[in-house]
Coordinates of C-alpha atoms and ligand atoms in Angstrom, one line a residue:
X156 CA -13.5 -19.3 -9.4
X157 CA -11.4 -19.2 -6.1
X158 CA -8.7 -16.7 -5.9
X159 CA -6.0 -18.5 -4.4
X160 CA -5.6 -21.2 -7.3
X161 CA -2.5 -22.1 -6.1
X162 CA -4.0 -23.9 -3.2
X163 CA -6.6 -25.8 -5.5
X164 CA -3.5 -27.8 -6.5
X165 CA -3.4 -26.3 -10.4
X166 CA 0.1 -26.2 -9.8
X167 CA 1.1 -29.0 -7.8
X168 CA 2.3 -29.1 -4.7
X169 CA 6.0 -27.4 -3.7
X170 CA 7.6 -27.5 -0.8
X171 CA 8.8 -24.0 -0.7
X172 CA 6.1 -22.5 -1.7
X173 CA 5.9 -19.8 0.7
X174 CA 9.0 -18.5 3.2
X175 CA 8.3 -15.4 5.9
X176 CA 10.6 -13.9 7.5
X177 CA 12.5 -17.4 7.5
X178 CA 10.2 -19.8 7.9
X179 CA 8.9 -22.5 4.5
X180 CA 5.8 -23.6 3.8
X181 CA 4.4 -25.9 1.2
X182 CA 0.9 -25.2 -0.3
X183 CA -0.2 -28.0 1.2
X184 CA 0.9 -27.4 4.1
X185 CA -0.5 -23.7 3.6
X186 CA -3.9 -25.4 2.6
X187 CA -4.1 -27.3 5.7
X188 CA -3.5 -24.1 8.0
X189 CA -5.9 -22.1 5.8
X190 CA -8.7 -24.7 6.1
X191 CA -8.3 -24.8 10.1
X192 CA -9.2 -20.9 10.0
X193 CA -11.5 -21.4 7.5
X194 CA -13.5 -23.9 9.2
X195 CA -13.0 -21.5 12.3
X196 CA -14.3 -18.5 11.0
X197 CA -17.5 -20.0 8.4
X198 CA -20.6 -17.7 8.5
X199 CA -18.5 -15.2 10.7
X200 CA -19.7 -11.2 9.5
X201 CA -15.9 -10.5 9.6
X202 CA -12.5 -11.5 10.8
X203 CA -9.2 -9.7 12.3
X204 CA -5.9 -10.7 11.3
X205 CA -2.7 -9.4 13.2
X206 CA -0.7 -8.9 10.1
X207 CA 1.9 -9.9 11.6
X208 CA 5.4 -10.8 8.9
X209 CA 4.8 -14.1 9.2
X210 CA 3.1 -17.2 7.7
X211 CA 0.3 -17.1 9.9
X212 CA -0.6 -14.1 8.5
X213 CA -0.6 -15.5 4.9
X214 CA -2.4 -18.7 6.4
X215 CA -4.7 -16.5 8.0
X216 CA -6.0 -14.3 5.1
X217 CA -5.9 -17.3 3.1
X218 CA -8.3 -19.1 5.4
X219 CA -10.9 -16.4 5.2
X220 CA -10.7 -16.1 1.5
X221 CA -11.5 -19.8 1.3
X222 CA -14.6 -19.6 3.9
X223 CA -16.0 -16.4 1.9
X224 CA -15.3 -14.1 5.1
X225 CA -14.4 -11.1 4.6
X226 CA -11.0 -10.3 6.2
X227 CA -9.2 -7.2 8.1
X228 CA -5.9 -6.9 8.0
X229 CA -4.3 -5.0 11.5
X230 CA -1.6 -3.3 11.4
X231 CA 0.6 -4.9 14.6
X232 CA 2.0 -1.1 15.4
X233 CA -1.5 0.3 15.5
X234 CA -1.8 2.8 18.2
X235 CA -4.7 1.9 20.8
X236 CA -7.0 4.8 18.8
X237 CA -6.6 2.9 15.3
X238 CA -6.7 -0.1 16.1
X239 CA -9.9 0.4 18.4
X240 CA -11.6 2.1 15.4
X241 CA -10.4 -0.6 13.0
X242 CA -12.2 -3.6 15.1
X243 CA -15.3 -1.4 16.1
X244 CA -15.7 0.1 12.6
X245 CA -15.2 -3.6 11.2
X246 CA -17.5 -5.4 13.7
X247 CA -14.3 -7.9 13.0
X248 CA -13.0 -10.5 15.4
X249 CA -9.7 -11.3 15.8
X250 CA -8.5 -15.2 14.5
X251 CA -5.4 -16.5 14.0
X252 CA -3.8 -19.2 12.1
X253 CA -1.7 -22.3 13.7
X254 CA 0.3 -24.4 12.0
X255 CA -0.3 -27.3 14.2
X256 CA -3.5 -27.4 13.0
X257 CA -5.1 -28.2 10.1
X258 CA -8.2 -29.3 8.4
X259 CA -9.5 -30.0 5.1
X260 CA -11.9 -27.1 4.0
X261 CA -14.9 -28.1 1.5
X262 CA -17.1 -25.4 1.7
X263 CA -18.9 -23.8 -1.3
X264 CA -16.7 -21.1 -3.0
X265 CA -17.7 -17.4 -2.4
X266 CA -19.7 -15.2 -4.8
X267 CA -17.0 -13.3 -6.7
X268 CA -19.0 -10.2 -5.9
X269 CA -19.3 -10.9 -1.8
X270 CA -16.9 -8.6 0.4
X271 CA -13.4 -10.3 0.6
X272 CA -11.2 -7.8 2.2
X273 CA -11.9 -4.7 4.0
X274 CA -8.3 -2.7 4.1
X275 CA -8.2 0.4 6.1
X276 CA -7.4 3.7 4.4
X277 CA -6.8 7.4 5.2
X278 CA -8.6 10.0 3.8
X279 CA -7.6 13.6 3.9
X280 CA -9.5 14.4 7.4
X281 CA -10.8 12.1 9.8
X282 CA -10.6 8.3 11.1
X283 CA -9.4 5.8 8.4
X284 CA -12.2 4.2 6.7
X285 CA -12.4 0.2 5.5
X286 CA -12.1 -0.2 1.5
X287 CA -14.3 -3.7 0.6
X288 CA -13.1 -5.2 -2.4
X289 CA -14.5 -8.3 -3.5
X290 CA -12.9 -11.5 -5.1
X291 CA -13.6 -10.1 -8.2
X292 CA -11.6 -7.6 -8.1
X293 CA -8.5 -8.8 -6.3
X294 CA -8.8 -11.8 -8.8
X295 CA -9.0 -9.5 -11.9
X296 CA -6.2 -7.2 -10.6
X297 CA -3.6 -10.2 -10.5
X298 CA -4.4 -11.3 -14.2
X299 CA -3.7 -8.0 -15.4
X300 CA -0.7 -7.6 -13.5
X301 CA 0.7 -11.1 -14.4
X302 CA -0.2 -10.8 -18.3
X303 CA 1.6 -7.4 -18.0
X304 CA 4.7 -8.6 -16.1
X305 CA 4.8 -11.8 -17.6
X306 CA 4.9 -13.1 -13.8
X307 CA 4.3 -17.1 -13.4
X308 CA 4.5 -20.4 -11.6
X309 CA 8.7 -19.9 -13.2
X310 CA 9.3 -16.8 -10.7
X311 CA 10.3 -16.2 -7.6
X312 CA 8.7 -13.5 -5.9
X313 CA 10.7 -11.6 -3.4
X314 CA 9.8 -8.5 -1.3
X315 CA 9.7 -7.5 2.7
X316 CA 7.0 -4.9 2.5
X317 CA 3.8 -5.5 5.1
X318 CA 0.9 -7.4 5.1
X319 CA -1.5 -5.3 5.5
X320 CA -1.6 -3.5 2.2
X321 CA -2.3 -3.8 -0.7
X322 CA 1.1 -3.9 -2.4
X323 CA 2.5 -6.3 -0.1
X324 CA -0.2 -8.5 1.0
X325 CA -3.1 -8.8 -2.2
X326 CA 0.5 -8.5 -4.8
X327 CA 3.0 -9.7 -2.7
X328 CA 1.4 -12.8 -0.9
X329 CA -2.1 -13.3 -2.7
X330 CA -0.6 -12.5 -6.0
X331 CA 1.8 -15.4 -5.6
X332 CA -1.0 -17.7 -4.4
X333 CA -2.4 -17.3 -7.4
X334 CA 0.3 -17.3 -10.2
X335 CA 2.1 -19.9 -8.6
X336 CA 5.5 -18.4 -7.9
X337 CA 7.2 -18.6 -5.4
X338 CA 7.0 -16.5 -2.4
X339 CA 10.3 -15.3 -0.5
X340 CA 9.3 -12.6 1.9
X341 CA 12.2 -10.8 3.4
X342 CA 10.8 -10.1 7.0
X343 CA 11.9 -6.6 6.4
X344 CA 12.6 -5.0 3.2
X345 CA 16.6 -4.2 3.3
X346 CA 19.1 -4.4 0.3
X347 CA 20.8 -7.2 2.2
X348 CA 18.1 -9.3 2.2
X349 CA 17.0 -8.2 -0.8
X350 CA 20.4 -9.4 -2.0
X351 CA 20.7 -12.4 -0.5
X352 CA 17.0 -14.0 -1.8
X353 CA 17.9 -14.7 -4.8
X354 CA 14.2 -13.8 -6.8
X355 CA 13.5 -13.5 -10.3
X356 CA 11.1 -10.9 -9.4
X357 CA 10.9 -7.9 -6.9
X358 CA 8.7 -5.8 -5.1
X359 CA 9.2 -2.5 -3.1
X360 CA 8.4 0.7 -2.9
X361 CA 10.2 3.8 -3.7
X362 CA 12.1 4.3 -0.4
X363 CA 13.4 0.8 -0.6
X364 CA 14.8 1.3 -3.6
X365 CA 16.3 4.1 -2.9
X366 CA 18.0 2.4 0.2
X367 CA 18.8 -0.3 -2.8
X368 CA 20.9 2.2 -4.8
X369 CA 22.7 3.3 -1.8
X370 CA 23.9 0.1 -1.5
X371 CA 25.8 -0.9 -4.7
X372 CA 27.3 -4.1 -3.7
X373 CA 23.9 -5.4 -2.6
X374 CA 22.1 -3.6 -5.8
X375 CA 24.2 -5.7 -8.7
X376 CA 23.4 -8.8 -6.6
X377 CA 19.8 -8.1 -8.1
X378 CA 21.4 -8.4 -12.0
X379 CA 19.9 -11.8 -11.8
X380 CA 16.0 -10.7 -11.4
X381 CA 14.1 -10.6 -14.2
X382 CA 12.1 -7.7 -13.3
X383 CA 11.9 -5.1 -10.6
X384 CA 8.6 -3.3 -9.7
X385 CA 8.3 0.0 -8.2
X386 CA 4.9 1.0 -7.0
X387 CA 2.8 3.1 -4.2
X388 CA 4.6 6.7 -4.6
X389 CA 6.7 8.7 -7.2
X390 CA 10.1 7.0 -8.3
X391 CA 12.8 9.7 -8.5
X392 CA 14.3 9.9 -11.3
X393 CA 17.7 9.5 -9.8
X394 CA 16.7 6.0 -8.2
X395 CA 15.5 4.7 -11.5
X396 CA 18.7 5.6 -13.1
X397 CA 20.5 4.0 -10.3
X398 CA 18.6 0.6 -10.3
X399 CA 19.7 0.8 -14.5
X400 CA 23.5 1.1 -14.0
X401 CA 23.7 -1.2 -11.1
X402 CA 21.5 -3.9 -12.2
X403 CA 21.2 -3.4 -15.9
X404 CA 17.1 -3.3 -15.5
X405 CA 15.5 -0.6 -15.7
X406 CA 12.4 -0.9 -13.2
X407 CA 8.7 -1.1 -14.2
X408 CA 6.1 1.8 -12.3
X409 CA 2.7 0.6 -12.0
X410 CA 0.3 3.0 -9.9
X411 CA -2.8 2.2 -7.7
X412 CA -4.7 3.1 -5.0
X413 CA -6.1 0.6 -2.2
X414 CA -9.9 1.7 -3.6
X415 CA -8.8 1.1 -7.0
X416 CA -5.9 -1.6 -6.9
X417 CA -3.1 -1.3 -9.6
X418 CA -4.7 0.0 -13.1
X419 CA -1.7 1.8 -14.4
X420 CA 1.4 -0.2 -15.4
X421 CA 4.8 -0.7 -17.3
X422 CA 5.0 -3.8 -19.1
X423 CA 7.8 -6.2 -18.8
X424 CA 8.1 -6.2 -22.6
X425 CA 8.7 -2.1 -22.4
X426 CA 9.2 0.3 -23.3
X427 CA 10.5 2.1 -19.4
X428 CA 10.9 5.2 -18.8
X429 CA 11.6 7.3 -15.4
X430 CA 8.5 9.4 -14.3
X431 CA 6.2 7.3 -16.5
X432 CA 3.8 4.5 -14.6
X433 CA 3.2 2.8 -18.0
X434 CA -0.2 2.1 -19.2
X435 CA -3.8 1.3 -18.5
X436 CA -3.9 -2.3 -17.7
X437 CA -6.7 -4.6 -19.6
X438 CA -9.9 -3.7 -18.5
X439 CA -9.5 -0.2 -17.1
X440 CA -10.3 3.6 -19.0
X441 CA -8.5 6.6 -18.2
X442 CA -9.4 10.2 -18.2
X443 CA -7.9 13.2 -17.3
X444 CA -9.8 16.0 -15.9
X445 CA -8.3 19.1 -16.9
X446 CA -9.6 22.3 -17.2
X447 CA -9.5 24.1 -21.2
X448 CA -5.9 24.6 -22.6
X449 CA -4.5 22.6 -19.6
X450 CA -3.2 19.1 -20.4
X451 CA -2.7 18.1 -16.8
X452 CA -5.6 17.0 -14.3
X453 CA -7.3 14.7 -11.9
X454 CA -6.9 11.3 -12.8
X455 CA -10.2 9.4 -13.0
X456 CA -10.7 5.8 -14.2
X457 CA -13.0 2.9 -14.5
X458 CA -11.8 -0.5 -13.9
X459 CA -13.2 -4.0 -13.1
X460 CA -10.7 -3.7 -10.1
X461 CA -12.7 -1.0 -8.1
X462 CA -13.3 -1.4 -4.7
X463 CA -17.1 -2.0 -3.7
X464 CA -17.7 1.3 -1.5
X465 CA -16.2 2.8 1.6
X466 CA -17.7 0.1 4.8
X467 CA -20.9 1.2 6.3
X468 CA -19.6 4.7 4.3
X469 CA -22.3 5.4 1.3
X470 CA -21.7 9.2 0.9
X471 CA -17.7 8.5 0.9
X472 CA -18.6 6.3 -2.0
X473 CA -20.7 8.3 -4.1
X474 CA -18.2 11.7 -3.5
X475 CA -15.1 9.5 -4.3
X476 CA -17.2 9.0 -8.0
X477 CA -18.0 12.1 -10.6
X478 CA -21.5 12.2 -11.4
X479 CA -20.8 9.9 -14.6
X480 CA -19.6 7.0 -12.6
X481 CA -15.9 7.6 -12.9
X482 CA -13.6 7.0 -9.8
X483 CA -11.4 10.6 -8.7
X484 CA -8.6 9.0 -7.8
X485 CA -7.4 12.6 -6.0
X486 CA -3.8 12.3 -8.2
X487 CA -2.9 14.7 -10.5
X488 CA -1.9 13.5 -14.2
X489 CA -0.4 14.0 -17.6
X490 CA -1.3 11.2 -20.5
X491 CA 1.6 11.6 -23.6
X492 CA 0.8 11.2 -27.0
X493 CA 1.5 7.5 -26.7
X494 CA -0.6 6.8 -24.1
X495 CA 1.7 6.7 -21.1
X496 CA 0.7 7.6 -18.0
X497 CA 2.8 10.2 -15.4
X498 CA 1.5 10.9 -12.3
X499 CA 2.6 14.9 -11.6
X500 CA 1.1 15.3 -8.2
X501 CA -1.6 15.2 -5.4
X502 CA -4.5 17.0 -5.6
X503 CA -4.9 17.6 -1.7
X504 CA -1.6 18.6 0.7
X505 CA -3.9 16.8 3.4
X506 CA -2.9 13.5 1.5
X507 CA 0.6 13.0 2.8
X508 CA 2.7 9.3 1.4
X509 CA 5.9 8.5 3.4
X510 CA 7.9 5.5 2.9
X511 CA 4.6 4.3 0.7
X512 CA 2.3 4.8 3.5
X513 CA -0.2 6.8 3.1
X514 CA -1.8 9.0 5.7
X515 CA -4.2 11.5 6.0
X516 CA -2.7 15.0 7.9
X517 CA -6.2 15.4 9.4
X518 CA -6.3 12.2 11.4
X519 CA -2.5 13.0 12.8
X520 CA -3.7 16.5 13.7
X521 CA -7.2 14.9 15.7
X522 CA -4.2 13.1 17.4
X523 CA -2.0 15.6 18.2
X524 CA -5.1 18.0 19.2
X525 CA -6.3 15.1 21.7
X526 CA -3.0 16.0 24.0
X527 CA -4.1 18.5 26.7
X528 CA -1.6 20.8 26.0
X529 CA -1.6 21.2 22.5
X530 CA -4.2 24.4 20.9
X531 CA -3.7 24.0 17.5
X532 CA -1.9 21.7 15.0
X533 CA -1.1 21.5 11.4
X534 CA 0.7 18.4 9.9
X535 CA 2.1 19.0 5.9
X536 CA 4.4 16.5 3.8
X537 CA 7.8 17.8 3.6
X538 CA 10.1 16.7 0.4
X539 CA 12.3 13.8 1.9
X540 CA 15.4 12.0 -0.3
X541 CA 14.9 8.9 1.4
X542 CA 10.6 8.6 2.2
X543 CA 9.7 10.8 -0.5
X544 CA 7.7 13.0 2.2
X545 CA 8.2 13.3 5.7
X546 CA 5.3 14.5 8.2
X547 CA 6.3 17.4 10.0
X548 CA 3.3 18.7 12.2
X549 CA 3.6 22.6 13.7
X550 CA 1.9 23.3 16.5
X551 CA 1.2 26.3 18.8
X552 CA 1.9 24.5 22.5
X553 CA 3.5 25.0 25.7
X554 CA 4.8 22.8 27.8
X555 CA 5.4 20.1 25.8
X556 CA 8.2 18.3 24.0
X557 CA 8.4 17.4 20.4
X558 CA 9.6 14.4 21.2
X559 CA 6.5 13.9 24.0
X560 CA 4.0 14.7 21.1
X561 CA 5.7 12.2 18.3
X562 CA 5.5 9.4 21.6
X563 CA 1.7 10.5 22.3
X564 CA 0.7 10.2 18.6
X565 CA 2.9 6.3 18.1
X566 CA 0.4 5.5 21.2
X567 CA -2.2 6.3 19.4
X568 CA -2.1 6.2 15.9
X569 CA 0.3 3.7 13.3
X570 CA 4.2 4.0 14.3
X571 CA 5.0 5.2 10.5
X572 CA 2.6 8.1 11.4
X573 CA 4.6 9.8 14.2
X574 CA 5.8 13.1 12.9
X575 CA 9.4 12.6 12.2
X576 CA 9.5 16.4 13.6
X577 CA 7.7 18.7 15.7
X578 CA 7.8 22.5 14.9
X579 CA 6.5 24.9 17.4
X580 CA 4.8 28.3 16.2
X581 CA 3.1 31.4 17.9
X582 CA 0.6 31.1 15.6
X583 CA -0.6 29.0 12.5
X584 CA -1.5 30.9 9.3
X585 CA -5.2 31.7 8.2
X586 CA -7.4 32.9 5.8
X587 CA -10.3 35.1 6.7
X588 CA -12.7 32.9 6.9
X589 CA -10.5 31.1 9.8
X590 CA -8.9 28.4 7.6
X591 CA -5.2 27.0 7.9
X592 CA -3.1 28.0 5.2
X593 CA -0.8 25.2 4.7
X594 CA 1.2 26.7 1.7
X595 CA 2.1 29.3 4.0
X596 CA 3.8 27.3 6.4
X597 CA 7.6 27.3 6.6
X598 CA 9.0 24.6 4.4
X599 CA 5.1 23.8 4.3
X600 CA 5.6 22.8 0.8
X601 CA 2.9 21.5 -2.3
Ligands
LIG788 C1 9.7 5.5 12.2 N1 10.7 5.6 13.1 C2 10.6 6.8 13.7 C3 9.5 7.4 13.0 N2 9.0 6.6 12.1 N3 11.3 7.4 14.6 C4 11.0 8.6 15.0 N4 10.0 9.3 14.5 C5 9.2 8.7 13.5 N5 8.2 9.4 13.0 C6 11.7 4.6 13.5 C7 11.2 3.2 13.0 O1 10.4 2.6 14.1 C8 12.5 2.5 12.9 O2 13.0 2.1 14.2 C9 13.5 3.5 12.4 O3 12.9 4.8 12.8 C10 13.6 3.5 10.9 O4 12.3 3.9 10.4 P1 12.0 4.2 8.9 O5 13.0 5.2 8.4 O6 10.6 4.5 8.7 O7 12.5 3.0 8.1 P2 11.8 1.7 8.1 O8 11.1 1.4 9.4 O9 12.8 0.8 7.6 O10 10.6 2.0 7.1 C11 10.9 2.2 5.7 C12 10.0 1.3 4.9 C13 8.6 1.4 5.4 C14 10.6 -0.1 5.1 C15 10.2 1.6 3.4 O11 8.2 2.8 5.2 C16 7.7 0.5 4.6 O12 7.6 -0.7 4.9 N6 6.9 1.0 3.7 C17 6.0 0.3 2.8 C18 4.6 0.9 2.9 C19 3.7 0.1 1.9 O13 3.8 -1.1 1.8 N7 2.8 0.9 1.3 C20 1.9 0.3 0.4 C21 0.6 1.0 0.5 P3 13.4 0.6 14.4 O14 14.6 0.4 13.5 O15 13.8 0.6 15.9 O16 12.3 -0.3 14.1 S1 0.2 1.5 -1.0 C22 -0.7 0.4 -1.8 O17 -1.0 -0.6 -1.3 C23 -1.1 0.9 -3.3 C24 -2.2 0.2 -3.8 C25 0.1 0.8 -4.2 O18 0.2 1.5 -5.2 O19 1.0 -0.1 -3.9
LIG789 P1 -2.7 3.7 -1.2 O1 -4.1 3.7 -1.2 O2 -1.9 3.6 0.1 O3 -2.2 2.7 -2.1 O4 -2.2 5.1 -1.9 C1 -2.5 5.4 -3.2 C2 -1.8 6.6 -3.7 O5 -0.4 6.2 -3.8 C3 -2.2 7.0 -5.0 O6 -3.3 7.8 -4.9 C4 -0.9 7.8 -5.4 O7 -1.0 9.1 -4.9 C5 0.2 7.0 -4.8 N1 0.9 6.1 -5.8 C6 0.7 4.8 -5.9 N2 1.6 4.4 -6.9 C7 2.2 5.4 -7.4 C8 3.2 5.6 -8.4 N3 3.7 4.6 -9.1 N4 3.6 6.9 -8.6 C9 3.1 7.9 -7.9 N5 2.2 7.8 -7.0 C10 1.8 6.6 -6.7

């Protein structure tokens, strides 16, 4: 069964299927591109995409779905470091999709279980590493969400969040190849264009939601949507009840992780509540390991959405499971009496989400520690109204800017993993054995 059912015609053809950052596509039309990559990229051991916001992105990932390749999504502000290690870690080369040409594809569809996408994650320390997740798993993720948000061919799908994710690009574009909505993406995720679309349904992540409510006028323009989903890091509490008065919905939570997709949702039939992220969607178990007397813990789960392993990774795999074959997501949770789920927490500080984006503070300190004139370096989350966190990194250096160090880390690493600030210490704090105590840090919080 392919993925993308959309393009199998089940839903007829439409001439706006699909619109990026301004520019409409039918399926058809979407089909045709696809096929031309397809047909470029058969028996290929993997393929890059620029994930560009654009069509040819869609087109792109599309194509490689349809040839059974499986398919890397770049990020386009990689620094020279990650995306080097993206491609050589991969083995991927790069293709791109052009809508002057197209071609009918009739190859035989993929196993559901053969590697689809390989999306690069951080971990806590170290390079990103490449999550495979097969077309089973994508495919079974998008059921449960659209049985849970009621989400078909009817909506209209809006969001501007990038393409190289999992909540914009397997929800946001595959998810709407497959239901059959319609796709507006928004080039960038702003209230005004969030406004102006138009979309029975919406996508975006905390910060853009919070940007949302600080817009009113552009906020009650969303009264018309039928649902708005918040997903990828904590909702305040203050953003929810924003969303509520303004647009008369309150929004749905789901929660996921790239290795695990979305397993945890509201349900567009209710019941919403702020700090909740709903319940286990069909197919997936929850438990929370918590130690005697304590009713908070690790979240672990099982789910027919799992990722296949960690690429060319086998002891990240096996670690990331307990030794009775459930996943450790790493997240810290609470499960009520009714079965709801809260998320309370990370486990590690070394896990760091800003703006939705996760990074890992280890792989911004190997960058920071790679400039000549920095000795040591220590990069923590601080609380932040509008990203949720933001990464501050302290360093003992001389000679050297802050705003020399945040340039020298954009060159290397993702633009969103600059430090929005640059502290400079005597010394960093330690334990004993020689260990950074993060805690200790000034404003080091969590
Ligand atoms: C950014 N800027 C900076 C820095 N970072 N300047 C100095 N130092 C920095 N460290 C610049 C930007 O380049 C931009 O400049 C300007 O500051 C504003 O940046 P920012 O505040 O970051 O706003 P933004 O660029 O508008 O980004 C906010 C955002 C973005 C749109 C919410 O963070 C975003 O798209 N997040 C989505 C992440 C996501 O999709 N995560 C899903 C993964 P200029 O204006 O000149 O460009 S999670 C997932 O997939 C799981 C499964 C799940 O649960 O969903
Ligand atoms: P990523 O792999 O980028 O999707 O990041 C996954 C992480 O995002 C999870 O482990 C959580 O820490 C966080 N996350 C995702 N959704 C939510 C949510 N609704 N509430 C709180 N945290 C979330």
């Amino acid at each position: 069964m392919p993925v993308l059912t959309a393009l199998e015609g089940v839903y007829g053809d439409r001439v706006d299927a699909v619109t990026v950052a301004g520019r409409t596509a039918s399926y058809e039309e979407l089909l045709g591109a696809a096929g031309a990559v397809a047909a470029d990229v058969a028996g290929a051991p993997a393929v890059a995409v620029e994930a560009t916001a654009s069509l040819e992105t869609v087109a792109a990932v599309a194509g490689c779905l349809l040839a059974g390749v499986p398919v890397v999504p770049v990020p386009p502000d990689a620094g020279v470091a990650e995306r080097e290690h993206i491609l050589r870690d991969s083995g991927a080369t790069p293709v791109t999709a052009d809508f002057a040409r197209r071609a009918a594809w009739s190859g035989p569809a993929p196993a559901a279980d053969a590697p689809a996408m390989v999306l690069y994650t951080s971990g806590t320390t170290g390079a990103p590493k490449g999550v495979v997740l097969d077309g089973a798993a994508i495919a079974a993720g998008l059921d449960a969400l659209a049985e849970a948000w009621q989400w078909s061919a009817e909506d209209t799908l809006v969001h501007g969040l990038p393409l190289f994710h999992v909540h914009g690009l397997i929800l946001g574009a595959l998810g709407a190849l497959r239901t059959g909505s319609r796709l507006v993406h928004t080039g960038r995720p702003t209230p005004a264009a969030y406004a102006e679309a138009g979309g029975s349904l919406y996508f975006g992540v905390p910060t853009v939601w919070s940007r949302v409510v600080g817009d009113p006028e552009r906020a009650r323009a969303l009264r018309s949507a039928r649902l708005l989903v918040s997903g990828s890091a904590p909702l305040p509490e203050r953003v929810f009840r924003g969303l509520e008065e303004l647009t008369g919905r309150r929004p749905v939570e789901r929660y996921g992780m790239t290795e695990t997709l979305i397993t945890v949702s509201g349900r567009a039939d209710g019941p919403l509540r702020p700090g909740a992220v709903g319940t286990p969607l069909p197919g997936v178990r929850t438990r929370i390991a918590a130690g005697p007397g304590e009713e908070i813990g690790e979240l672990q789960l099982t789910a027919p959405t799992l990722f296949s392993g960690y690429l060319g990774r086998p002891e990240a795999t096996a670690a990331s499971y307990t030794e009775d074959g459930w996943f450790r997501t790493g997240d810290i949770a609470a499960i009520d009496a009714d079965g709801t789920h809260r998320i309370v927490g990370r486990a590690s500080v070394d896990m760091i989400k800003s703006g939705g984006y996760r990074m890992g503070a280890g792989e911004i300190e190997n960058a920071l520690l790679d400039h000549p004139r920095v000795r040591e370096a220590a990069v923590v989350g601080v609380a932040d109204a509008d990203l949720g966190q933001r990464v501050v990194a302290f360093v003992v250096a001389s000679g050297v800017t802050g705003a020399e160090l945040t340039d020298f880390v954009a060159t290397r690493l993702s633009v969103h993993k600059r430090p929005r600030e640059v502290r400079f210490v005597a010394a960093l704090p330690r334990n004993a054995m020689g260990k950074i105590q993060k805690r200790l840090l000034p404003a080091g919080e969590g």
